[in-house]
PDB file of C-alpha atoms in Angstrom:
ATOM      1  CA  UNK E   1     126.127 142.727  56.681  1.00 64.00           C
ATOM      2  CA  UNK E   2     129.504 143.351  57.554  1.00 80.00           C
ATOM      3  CA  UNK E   3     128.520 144.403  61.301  1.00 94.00           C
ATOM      4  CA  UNK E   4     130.002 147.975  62.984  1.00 97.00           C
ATOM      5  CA  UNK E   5     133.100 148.722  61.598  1.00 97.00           C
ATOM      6  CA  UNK E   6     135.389 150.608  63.518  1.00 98.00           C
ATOM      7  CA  UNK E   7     138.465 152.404  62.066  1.00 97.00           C
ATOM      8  CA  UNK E   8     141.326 152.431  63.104  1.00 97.00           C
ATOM      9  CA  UNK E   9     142.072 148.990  64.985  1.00 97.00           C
ATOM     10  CA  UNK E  10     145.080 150.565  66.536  1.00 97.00           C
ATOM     11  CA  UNK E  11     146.298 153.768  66.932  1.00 98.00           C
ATOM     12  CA  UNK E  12     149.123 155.327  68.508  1.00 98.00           C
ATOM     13  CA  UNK E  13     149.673 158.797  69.808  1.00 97.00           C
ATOM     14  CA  UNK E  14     151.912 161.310  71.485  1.00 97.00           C
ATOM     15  CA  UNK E  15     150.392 163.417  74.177  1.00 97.00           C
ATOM     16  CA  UNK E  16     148.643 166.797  72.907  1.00 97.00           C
ATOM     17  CA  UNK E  17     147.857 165.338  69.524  1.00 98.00           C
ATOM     18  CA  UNK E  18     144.450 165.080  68.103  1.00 98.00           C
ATOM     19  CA  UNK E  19     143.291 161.798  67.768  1.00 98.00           C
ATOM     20  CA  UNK E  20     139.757 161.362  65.610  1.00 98.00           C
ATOM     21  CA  UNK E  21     138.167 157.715  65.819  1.00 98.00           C
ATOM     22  CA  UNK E  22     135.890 156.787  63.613  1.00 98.00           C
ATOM     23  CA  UNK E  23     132.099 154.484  63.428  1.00 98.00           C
ATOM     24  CA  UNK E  24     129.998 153.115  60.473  1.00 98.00           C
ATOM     25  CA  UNK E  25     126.665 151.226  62.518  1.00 97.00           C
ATOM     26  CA  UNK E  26     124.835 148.748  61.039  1.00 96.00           C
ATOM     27  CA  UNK E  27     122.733 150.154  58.306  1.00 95.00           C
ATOM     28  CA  UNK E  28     119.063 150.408  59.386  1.00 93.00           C
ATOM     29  CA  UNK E  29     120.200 150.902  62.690  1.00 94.00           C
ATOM     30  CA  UNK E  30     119.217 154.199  64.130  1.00 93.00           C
ATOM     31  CA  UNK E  31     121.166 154.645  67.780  1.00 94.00           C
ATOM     32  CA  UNK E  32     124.642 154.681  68.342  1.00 96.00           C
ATOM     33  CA  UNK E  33     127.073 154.323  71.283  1.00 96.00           C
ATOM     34  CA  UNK E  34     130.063 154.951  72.163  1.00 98.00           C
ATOM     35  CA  UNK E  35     131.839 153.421  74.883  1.00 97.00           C
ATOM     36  CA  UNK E  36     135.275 153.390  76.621  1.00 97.00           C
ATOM     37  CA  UNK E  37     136.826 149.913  78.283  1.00 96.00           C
ATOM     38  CA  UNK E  38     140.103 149.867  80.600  1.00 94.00           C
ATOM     39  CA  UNK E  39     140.782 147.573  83.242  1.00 89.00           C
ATOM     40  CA  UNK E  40     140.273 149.828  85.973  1.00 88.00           C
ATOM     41  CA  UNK E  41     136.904 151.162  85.070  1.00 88.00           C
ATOM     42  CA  UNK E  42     135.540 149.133  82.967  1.00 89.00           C
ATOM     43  CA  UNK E  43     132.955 149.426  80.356  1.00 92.00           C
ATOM     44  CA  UNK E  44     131.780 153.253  80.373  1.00 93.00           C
ATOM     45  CA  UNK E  45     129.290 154.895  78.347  1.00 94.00           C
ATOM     46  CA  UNK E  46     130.619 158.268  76.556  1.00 96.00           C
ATOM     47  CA  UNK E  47     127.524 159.645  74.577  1.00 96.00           C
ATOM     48  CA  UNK E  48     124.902 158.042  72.445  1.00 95.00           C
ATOM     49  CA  UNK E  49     123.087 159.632  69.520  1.00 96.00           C
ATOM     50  CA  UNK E  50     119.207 158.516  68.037  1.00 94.00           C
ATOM     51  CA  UNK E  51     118.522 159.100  64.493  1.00 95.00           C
ATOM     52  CA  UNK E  52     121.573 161.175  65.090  1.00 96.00           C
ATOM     53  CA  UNK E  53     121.291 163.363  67.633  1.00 96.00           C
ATOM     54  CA  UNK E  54     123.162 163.661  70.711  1.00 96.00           C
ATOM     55  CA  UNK E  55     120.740 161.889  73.243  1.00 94.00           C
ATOM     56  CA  UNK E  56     123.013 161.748  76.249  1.00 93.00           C
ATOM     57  CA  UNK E  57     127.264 163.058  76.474  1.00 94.00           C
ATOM     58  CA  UNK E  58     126.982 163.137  80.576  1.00 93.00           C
ATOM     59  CA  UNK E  59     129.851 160.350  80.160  1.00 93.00           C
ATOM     60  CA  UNK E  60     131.924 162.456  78.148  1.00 95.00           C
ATOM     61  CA  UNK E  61     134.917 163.000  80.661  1.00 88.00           C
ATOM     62  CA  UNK E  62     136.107 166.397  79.531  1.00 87.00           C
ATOM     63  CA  UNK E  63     135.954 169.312  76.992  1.00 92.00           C
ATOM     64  CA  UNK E  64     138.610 167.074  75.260  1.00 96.00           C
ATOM     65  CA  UNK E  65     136.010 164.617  74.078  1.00 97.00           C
ATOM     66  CA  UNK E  66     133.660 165.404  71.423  1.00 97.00           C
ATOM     67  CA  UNK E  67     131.700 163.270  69.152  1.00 98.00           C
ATOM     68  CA  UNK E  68     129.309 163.982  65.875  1.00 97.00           C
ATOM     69  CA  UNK E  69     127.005 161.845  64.096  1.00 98.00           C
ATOM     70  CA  UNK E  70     126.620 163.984  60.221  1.00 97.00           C
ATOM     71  CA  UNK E  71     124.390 160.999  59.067  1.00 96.00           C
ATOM     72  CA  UNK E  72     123.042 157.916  59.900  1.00 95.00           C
ATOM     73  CA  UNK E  73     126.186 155.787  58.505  1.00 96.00           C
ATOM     74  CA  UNK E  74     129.169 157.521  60.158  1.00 97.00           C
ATOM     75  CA  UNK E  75     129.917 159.410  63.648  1.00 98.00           C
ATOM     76  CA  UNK E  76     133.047 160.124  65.387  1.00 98.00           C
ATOM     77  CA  UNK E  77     134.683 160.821  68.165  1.00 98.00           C
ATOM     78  CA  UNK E  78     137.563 163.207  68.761  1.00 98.00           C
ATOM     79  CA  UNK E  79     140.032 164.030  71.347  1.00 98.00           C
ATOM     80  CA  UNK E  80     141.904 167.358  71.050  1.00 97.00           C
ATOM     81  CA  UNK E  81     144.166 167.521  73.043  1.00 96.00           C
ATOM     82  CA  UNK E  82     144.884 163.551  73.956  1.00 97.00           C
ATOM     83  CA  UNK E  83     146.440 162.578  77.060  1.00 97.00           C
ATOM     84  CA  UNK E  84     148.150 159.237  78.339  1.00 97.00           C
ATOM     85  CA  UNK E  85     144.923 158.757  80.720  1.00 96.00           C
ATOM     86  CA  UNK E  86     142.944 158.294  77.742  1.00 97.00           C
ATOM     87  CA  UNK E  87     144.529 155.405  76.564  1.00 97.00           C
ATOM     88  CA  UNK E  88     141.822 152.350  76.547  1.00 97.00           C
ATOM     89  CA  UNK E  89     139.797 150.291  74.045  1.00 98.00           C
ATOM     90  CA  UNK E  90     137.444 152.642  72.461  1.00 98.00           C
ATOM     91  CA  UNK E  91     133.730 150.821  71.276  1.00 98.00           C
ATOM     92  CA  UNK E  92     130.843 151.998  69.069  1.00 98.00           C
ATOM     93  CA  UNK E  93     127.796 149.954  68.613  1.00 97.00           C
ATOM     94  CA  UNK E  94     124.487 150.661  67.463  1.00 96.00           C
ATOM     95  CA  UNK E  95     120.642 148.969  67.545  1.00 93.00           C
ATOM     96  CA  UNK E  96     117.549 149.925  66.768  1.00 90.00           C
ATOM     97  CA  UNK E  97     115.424 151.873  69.554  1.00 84.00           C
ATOM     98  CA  UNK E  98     112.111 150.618  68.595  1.00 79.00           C
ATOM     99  CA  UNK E  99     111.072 147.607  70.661  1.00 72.00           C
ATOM    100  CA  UNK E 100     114.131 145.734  72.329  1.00 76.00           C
ATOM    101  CA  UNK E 101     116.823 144.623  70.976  1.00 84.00           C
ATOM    102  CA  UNK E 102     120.587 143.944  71.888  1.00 90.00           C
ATOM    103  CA  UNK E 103     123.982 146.014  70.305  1.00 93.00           C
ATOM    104  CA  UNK E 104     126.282 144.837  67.786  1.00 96.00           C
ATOM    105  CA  UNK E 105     129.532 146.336  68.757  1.00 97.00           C
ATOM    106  CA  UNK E 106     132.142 147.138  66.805  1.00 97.00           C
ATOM    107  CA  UNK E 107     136.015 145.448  67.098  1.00 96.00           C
ATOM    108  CA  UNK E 108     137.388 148.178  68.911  1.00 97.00           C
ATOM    109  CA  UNK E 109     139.735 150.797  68.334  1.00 98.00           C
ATOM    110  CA  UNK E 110     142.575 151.128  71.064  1.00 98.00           C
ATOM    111  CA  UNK E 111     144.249 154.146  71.532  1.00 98.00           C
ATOM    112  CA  UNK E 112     147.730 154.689  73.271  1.00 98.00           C
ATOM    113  CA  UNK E 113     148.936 158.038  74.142  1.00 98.00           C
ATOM    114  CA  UNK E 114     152.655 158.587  74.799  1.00 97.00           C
TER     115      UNK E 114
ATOM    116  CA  UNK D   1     124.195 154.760  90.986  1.00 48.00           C
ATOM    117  CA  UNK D   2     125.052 151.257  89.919  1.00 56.00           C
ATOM    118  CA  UNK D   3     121.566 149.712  88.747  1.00 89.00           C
ATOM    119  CA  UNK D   4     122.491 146.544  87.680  1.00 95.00           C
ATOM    120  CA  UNK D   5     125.202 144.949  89.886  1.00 96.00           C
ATOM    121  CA  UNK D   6     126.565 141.595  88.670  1.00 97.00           C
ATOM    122  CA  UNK D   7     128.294 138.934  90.974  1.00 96.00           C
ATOM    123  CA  UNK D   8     131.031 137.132  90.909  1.00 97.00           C
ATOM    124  CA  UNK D   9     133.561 139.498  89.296  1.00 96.00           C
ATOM    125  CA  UNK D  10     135.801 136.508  88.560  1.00 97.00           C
ATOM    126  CA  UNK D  11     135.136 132.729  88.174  1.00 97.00           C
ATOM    127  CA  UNK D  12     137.253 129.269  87.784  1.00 98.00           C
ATOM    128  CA  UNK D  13     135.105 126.099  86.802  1.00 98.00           C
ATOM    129  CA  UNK D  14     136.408 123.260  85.872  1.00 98.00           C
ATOM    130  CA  UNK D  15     135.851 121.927  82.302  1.00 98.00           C
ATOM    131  CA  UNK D  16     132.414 120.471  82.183  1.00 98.00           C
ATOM    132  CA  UNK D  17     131.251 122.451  85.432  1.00 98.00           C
ATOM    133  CA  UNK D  18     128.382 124.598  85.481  1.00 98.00           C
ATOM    134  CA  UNK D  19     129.069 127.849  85.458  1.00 98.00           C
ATOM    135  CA  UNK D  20     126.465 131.059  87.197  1.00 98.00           C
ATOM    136  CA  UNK D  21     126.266 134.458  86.967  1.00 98.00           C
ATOM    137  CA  UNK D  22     123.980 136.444  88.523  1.00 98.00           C
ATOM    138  CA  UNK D  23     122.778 140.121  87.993  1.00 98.00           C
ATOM    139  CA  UNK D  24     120.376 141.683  89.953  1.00 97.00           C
ATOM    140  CA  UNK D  25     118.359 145.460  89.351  1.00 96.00           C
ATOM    141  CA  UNK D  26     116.544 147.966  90.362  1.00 93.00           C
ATOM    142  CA  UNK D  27     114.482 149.818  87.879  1.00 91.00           C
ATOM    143  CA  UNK D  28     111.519 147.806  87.263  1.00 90.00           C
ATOM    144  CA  UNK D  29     110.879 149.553  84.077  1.00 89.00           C
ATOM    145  CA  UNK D  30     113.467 147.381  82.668  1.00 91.00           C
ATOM    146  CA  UNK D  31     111.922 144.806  79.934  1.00 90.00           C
ATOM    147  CA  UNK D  32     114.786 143.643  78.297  1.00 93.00           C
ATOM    148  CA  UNK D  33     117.590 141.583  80.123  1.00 95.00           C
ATOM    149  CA  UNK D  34     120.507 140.633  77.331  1.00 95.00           C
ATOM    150  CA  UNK D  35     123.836 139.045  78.172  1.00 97.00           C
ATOM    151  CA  UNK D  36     127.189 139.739  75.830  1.00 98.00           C
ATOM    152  CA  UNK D  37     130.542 137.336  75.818  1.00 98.00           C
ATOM    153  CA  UNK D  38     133.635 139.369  75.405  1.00 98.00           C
ATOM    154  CA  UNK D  39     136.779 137.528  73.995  1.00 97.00           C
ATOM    155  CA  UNK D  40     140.068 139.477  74.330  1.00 93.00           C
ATOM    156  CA  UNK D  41     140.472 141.674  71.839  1.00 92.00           C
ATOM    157  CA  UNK D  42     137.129 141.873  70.568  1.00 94.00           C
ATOM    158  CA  UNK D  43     133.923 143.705  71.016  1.00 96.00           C
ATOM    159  CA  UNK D  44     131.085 142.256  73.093  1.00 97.00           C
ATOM    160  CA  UNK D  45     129.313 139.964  71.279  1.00 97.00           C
ATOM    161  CA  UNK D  46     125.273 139.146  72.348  1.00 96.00           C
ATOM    162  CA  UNK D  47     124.937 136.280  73.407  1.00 97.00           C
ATOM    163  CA  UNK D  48     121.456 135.385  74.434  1.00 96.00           C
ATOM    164  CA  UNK D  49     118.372 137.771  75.838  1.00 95.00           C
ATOM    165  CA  UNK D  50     115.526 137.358  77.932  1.00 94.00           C
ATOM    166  CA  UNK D  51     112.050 139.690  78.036  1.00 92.00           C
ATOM    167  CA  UNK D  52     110.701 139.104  81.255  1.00 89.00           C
ATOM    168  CA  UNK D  53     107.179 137.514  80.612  1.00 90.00           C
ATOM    169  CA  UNK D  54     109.214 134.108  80.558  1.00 92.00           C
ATOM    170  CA  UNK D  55     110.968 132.910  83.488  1.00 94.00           C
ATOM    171  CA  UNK D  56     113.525 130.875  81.307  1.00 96.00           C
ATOM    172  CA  UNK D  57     115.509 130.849  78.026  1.00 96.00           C
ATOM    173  CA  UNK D  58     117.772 128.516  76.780  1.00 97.00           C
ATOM    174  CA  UNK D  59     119.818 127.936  73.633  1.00 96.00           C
ATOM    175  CA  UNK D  60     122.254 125.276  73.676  1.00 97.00           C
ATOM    176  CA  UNK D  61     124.366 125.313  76.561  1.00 98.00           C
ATOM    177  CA  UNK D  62     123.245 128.673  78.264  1.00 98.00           C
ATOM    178  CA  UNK D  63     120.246 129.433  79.758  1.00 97.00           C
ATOM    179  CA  UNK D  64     118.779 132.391  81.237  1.00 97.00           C
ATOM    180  CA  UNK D  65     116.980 132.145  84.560  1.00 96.00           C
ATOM    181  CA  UNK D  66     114.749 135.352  85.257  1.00 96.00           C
ATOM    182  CA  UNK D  67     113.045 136.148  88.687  1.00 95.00           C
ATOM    183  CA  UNK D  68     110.584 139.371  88.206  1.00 93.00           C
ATOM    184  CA  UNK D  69     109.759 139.676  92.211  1.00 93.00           C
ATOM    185  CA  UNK D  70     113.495 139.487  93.317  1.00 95.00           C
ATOM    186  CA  UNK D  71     114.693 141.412  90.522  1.00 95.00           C
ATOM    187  CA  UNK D  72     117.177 138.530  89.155  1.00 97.00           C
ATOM    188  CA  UNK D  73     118.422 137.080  86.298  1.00 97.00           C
ATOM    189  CA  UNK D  74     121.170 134.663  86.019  1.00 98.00           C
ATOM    190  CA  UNK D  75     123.303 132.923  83.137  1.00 98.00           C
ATOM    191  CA  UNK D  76     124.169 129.743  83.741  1.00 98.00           C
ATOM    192  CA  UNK D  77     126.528 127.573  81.368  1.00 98.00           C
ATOM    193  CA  UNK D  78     126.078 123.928  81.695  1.00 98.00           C
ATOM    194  CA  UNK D  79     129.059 121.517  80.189  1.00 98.00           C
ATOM    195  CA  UNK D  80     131.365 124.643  80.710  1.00 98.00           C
ATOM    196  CA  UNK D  81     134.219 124.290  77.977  1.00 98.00           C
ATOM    197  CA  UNK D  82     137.852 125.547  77.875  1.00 97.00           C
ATOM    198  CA  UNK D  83     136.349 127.898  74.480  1.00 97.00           C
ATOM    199  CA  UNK D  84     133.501 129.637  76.810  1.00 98.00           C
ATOM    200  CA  UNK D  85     136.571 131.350  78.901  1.00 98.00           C
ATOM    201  CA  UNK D  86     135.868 135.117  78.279  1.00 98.00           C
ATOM    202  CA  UNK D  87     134.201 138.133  80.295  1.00 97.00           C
ATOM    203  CA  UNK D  88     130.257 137.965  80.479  1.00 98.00           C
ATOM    204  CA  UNK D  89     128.243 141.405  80.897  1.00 97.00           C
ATOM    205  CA  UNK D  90     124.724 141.385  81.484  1.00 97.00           C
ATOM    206  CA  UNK D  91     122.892 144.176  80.991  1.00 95.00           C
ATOM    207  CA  UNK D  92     118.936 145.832  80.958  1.00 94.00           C
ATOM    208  CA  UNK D  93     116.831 148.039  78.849  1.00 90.00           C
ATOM    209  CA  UNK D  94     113.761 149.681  78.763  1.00 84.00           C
ATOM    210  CA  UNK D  95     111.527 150.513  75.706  1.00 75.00           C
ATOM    211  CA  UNK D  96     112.802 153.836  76.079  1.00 77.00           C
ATOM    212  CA  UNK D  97     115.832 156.023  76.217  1.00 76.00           C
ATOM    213  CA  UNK D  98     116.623 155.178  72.709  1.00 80.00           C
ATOM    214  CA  UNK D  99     117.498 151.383  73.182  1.00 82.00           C
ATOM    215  CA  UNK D 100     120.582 152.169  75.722  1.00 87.00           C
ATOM    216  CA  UNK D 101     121.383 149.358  78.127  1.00 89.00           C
ATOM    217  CA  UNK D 102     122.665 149.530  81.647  1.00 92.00           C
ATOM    218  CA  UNK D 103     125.145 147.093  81.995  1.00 94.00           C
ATOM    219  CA  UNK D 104     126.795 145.049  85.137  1.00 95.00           C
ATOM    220  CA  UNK D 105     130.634 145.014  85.702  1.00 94.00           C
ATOM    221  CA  UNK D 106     131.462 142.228  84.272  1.00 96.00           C
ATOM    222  CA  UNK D 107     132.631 138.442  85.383  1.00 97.00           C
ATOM    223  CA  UNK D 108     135.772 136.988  83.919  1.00 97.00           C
ATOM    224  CA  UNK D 109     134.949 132.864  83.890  1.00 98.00           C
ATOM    225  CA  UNK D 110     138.075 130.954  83.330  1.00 98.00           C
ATOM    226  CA  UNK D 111     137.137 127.308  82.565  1.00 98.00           C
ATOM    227  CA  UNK D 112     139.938 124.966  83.176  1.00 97.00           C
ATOM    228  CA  UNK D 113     140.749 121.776  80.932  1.00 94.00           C
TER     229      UNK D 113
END
């Protein structure tokens, strides 16, 4: 299995663009995260999807942010329009919500807006 | 509301040293207590878990010390080495909310040669 694969690795930006990150989760697994990561606030959770449907966006920071989940191999996240505060590492991982088990997180994507 | 606080935020052992992290929580519906290394530039990775009907787990070097009436769990590295430098999360779940985790701050363990 080649793990969550995150596209792109890099990507960067000038302010009031539309940037679109993308997420392929393990297959089999059926919940999906997305998370944000900067040194100042660390490891924050964005929105999370289950057999993919939005379970929880409450950590979506603004009308900016959206994410979608079409099927159970693919979801994204969007930012329209982007903004130098949103530069950070962007994660996705996904597990399976039966029983207990830990993420497999993707390599990141990070994102720098000029 | 912060429900799973982890202490220190940063640590310096020497090479060989043991190394301990503690987390502590509050829900006591969590039944799943994981830990993830994080390398620079790379995702979290998991690195061992604990459900909490034992009181300890250990593979190879790290071992997972759980305490059900205070609400603890700890990692603890023994033989710390140069290659374990990296931030350690721990984390919780319960059998519900679609297998999210709740995850501590962080602790950044430099191990020195």
């Amino acid at each position: 299995d080649a793990g969550v694969i995150q596209s792109p690795r890099h990507e960067v930006t000038e302010m009031g663009q539309e940037v679109t990150l993308r997420c392929k989760p393990i297959s089999g697994h059926n919940s999906l995260f997305w998370y944000r990561q900067t040194m100042m606030r660390g490891l924050e959770l964005l929105i999370y999807f289950n057999n993919n449907v939005p379970i929880d966006d409450s950590g979506m920071p603004e009308d900016r942010f959206s994410a979608k989940m079409p099927n159970a191999s693919f979801s994204t996240l969007k930012i329209q329009p982007s903004e130098p505060r949103d530069s950070a590492v962007y994660f996705c991982a996904s597990t399976v919500s039966w029983g207990n088990y830990g993420y497999t997180f993707g390599s990141g994507t990070r994102l720098t807006v000029v | 509301q912060q429900q799973v606080k982890q202490s220190p935020q940063s640590l310096i052992v020497q090479k060989g040293g043991i190394s301990i992290i503690n987390c502590a929580y509050e829900n006591t519906a969590f039944d799943y207590f994981p830990w993830y290394q994080q390398f620079p530039g790379k995702g979290p990775a998991l690195l061992i878990a604990i459900r909490p009907d034992v009181s300890e787990k250990k593979e190879g070097r790290f071992t997972i010390s759980f305490n059900k009436s205070a609400k603890q769990f700890s990692l603890h590295i023994m033989d710390s080495q140069p290659g374990d430098s990296a931030t350690y999360f721990c984390a919780a779940n319960t059998n519900t909310n679609a297998g999210k985790s709740t995850f501590g701050d962080g602790t950044t363990l430099t191990v020195k040669p």
